[in-house]
JSON list of C-alpha atoms and ligand atoms in Angstrom, two decimals:
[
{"chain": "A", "resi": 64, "resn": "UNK", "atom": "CA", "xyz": [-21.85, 32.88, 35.78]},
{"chain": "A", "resi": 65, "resn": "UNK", "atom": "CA", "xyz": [-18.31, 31.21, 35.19]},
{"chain": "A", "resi": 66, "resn": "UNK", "atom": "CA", "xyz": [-15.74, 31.66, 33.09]},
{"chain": "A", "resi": 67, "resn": "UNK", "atom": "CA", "xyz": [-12.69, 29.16, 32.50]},
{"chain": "A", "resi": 68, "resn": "UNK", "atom": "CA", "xyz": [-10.50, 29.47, 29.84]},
{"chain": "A", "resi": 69, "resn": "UNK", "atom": "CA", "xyz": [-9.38, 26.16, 28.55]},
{"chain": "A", "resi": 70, "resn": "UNK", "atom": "CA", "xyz": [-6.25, 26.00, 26.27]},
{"chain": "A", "resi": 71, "resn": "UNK", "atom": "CA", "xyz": [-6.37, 22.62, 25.49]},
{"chain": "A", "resi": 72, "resn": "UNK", "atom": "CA", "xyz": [-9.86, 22.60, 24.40]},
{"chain": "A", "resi": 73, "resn": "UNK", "atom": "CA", "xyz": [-9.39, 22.45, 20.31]},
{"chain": "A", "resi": 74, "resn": "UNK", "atom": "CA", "xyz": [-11.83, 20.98, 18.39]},
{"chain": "A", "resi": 75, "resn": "UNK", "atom": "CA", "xyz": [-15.63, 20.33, 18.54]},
{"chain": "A", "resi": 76, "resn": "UNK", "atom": "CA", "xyz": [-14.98, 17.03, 20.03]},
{"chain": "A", "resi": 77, "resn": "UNK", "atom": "CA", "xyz": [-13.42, 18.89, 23.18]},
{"chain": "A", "resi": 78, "resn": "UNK", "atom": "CA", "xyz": [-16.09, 21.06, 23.03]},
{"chain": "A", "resi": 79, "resn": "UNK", "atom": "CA", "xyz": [-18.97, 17.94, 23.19]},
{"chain": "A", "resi": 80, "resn": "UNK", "atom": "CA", "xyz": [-17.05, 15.94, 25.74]},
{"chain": "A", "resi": 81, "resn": "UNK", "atom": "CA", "xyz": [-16.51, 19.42, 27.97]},
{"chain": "A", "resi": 82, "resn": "UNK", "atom": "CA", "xyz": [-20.17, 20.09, 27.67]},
{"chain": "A", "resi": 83, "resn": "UNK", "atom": "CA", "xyz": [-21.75, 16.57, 28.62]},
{"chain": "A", "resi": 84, "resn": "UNK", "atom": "CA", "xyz": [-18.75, 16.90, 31.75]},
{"chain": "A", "resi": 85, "resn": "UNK", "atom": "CA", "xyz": [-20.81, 20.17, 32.86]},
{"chain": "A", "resi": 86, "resn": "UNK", "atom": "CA", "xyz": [-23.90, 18.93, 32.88]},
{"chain": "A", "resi": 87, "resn": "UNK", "atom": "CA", "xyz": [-22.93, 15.60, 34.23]},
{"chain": "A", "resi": 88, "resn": "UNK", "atom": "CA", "xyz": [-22.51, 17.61, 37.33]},
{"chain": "A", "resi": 89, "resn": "UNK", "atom": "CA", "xyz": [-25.43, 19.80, 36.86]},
{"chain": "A", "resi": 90, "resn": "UNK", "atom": "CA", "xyz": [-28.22, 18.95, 34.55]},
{"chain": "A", "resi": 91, "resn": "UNK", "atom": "CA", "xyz": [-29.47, 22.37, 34.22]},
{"chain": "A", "resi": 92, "resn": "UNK", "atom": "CA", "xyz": [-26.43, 24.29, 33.66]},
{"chain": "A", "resi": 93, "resn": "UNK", "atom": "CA", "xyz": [-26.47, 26.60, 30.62]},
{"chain": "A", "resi": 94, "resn": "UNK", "atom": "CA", "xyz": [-22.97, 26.49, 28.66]},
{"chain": "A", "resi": 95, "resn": "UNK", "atom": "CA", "xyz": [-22.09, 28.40, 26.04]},
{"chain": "A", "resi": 96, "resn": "UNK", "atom": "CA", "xyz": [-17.83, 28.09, 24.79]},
{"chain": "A", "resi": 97, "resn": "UNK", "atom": "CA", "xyz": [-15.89, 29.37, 22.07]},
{"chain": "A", "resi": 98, "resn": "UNK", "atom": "CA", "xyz": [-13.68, 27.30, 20.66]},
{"chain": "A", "resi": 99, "resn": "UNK", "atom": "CA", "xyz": [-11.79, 30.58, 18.83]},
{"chain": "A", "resi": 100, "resn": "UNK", "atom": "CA", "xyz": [-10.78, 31.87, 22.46]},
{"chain": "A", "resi": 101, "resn": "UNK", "atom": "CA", "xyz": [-11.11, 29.09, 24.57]},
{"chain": "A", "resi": 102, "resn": "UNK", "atom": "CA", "xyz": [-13.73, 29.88, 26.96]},
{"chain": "A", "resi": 103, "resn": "UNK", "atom": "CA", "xyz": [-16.26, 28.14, 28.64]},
{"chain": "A", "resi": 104, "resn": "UNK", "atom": "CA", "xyz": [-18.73, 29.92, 30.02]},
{"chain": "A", "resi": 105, "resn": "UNK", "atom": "CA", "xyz": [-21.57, 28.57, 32.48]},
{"chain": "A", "resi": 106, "resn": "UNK", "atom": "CA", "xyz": [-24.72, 29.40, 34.43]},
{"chain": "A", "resi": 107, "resn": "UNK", "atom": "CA", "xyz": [-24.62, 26.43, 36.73]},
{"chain": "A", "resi": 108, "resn": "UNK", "atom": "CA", "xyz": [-28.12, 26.03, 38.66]},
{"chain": "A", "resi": 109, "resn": "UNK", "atom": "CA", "xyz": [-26.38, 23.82, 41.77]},
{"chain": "A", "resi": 110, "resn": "UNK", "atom": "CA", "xyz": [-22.54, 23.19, 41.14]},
{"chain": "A", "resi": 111, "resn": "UNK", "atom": "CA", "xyz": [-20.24, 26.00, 42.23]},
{"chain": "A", "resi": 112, "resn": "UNK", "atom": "CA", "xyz": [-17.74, 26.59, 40.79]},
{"chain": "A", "resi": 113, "resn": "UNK", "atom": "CA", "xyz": [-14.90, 24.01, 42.01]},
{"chain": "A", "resi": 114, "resn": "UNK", "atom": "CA", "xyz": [-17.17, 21.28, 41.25]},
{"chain": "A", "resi": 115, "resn": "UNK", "atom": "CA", "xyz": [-17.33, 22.74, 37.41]},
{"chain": "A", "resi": 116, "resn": "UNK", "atom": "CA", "xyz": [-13.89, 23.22, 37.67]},
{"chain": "A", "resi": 117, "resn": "UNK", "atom": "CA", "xyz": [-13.45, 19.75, 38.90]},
{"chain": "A", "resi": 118, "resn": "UNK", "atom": "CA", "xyz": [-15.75, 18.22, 36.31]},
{"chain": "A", "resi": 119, "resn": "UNK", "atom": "CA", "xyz": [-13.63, 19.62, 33.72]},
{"chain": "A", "resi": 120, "resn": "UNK", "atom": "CA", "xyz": [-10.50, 18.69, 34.93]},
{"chain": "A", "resi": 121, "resn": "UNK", "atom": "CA", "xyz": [-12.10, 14.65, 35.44]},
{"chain": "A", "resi": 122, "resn": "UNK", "atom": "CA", "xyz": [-12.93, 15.23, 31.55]},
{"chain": "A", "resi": 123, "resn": "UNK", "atom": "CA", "xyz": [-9.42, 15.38, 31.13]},
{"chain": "A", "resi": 124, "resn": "UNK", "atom": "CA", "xyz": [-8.77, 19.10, 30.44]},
{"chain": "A", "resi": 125, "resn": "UNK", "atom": "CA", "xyz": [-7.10, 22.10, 32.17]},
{"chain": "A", "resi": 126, "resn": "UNK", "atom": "CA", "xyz": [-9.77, 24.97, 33.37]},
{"chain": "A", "resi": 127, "resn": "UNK", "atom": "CA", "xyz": [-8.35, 27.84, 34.67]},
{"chain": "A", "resi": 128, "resn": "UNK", "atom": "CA", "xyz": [-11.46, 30.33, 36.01]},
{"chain": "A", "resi": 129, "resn": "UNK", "atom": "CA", "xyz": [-11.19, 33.49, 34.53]},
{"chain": "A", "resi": 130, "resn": "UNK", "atom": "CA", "xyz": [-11.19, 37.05, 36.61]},
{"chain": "A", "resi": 131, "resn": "UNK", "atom": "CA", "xyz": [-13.76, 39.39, 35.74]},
{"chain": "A", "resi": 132, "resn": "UNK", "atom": "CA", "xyz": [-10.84, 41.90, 34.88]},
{"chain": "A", "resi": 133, "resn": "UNK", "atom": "CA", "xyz": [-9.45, 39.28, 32.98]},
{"chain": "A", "resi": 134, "resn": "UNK", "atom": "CA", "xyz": [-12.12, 39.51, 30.80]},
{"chain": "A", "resi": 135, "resn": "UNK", "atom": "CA", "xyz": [-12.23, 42.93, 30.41]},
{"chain": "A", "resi": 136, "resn": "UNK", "atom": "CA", "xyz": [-8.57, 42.83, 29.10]},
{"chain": "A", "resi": 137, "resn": "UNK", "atom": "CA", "xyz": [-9.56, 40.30, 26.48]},
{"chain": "A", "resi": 138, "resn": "UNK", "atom": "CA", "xyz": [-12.08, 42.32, 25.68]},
{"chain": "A", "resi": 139, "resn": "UNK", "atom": "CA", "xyz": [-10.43, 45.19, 24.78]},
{"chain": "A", "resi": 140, "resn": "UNK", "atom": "CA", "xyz": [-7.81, 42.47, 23.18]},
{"chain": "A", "resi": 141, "resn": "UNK", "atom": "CA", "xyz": [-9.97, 41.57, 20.62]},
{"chain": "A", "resi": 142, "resn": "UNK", "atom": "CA", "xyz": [-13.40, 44.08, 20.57]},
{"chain": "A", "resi": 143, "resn": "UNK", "atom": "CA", "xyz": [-15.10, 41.82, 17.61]},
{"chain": "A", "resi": 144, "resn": "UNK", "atom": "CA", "xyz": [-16.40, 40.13, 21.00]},
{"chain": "A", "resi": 145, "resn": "UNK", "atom": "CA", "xyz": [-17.41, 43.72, 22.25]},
{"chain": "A", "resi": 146, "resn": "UNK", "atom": "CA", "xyz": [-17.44, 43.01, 26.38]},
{"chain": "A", "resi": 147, "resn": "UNK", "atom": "CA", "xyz": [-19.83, 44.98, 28.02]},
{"chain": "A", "resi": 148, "resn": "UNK", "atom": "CA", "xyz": [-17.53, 45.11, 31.12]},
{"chain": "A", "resi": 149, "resn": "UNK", "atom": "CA", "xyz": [-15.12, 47.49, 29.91]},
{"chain": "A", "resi": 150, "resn": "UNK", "atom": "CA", "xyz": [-18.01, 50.05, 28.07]},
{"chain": "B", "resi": 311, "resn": "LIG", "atom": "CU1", "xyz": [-10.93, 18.04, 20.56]}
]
């Protein structure tokens, strides 16, 4: 599972071209983002993660992975999202 955070991701047009980017590079990747916070998160099956990095980026956004602590933080930051990382 990865996590990128991608601020200039704002509308469900982003959210569209970001997808069909993902899965451009791997077909069978599951991705799930919220446009409210700005993640993307993905369960590639082949691409690592610079390559879904990368595929972002050639979509014409900014990715920046998120940190498993990270998370956590923004968890805490806003627990209507309830993270199971931080209990
Ligand atoms: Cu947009």
């Amino acid at each position: 599972m990865t996590t990128f955070e991608v601020k200039d991701m704002t509308c469900g047009h982003c959210v569209s071209t970001i997808t069909k980017a993902v899965k451009d590079v791997d077909q069978g990747a599951k991705v799930q983002i919220d446009l409210a916070t700005h993640r993307v998160t993905i369960d590639p099956t082949e691409a690592d993660a610079a390559g879904l990095s990368d595929a972002i980026t050639r979509a014409g956004y900014t990715p920046v992975a998120v940190e498993a602590a990270v998370e956590c933080v923004a968890a805490k930051a806003a627990p209507a999202r309830g993270g199971g990382c931080c209990g």
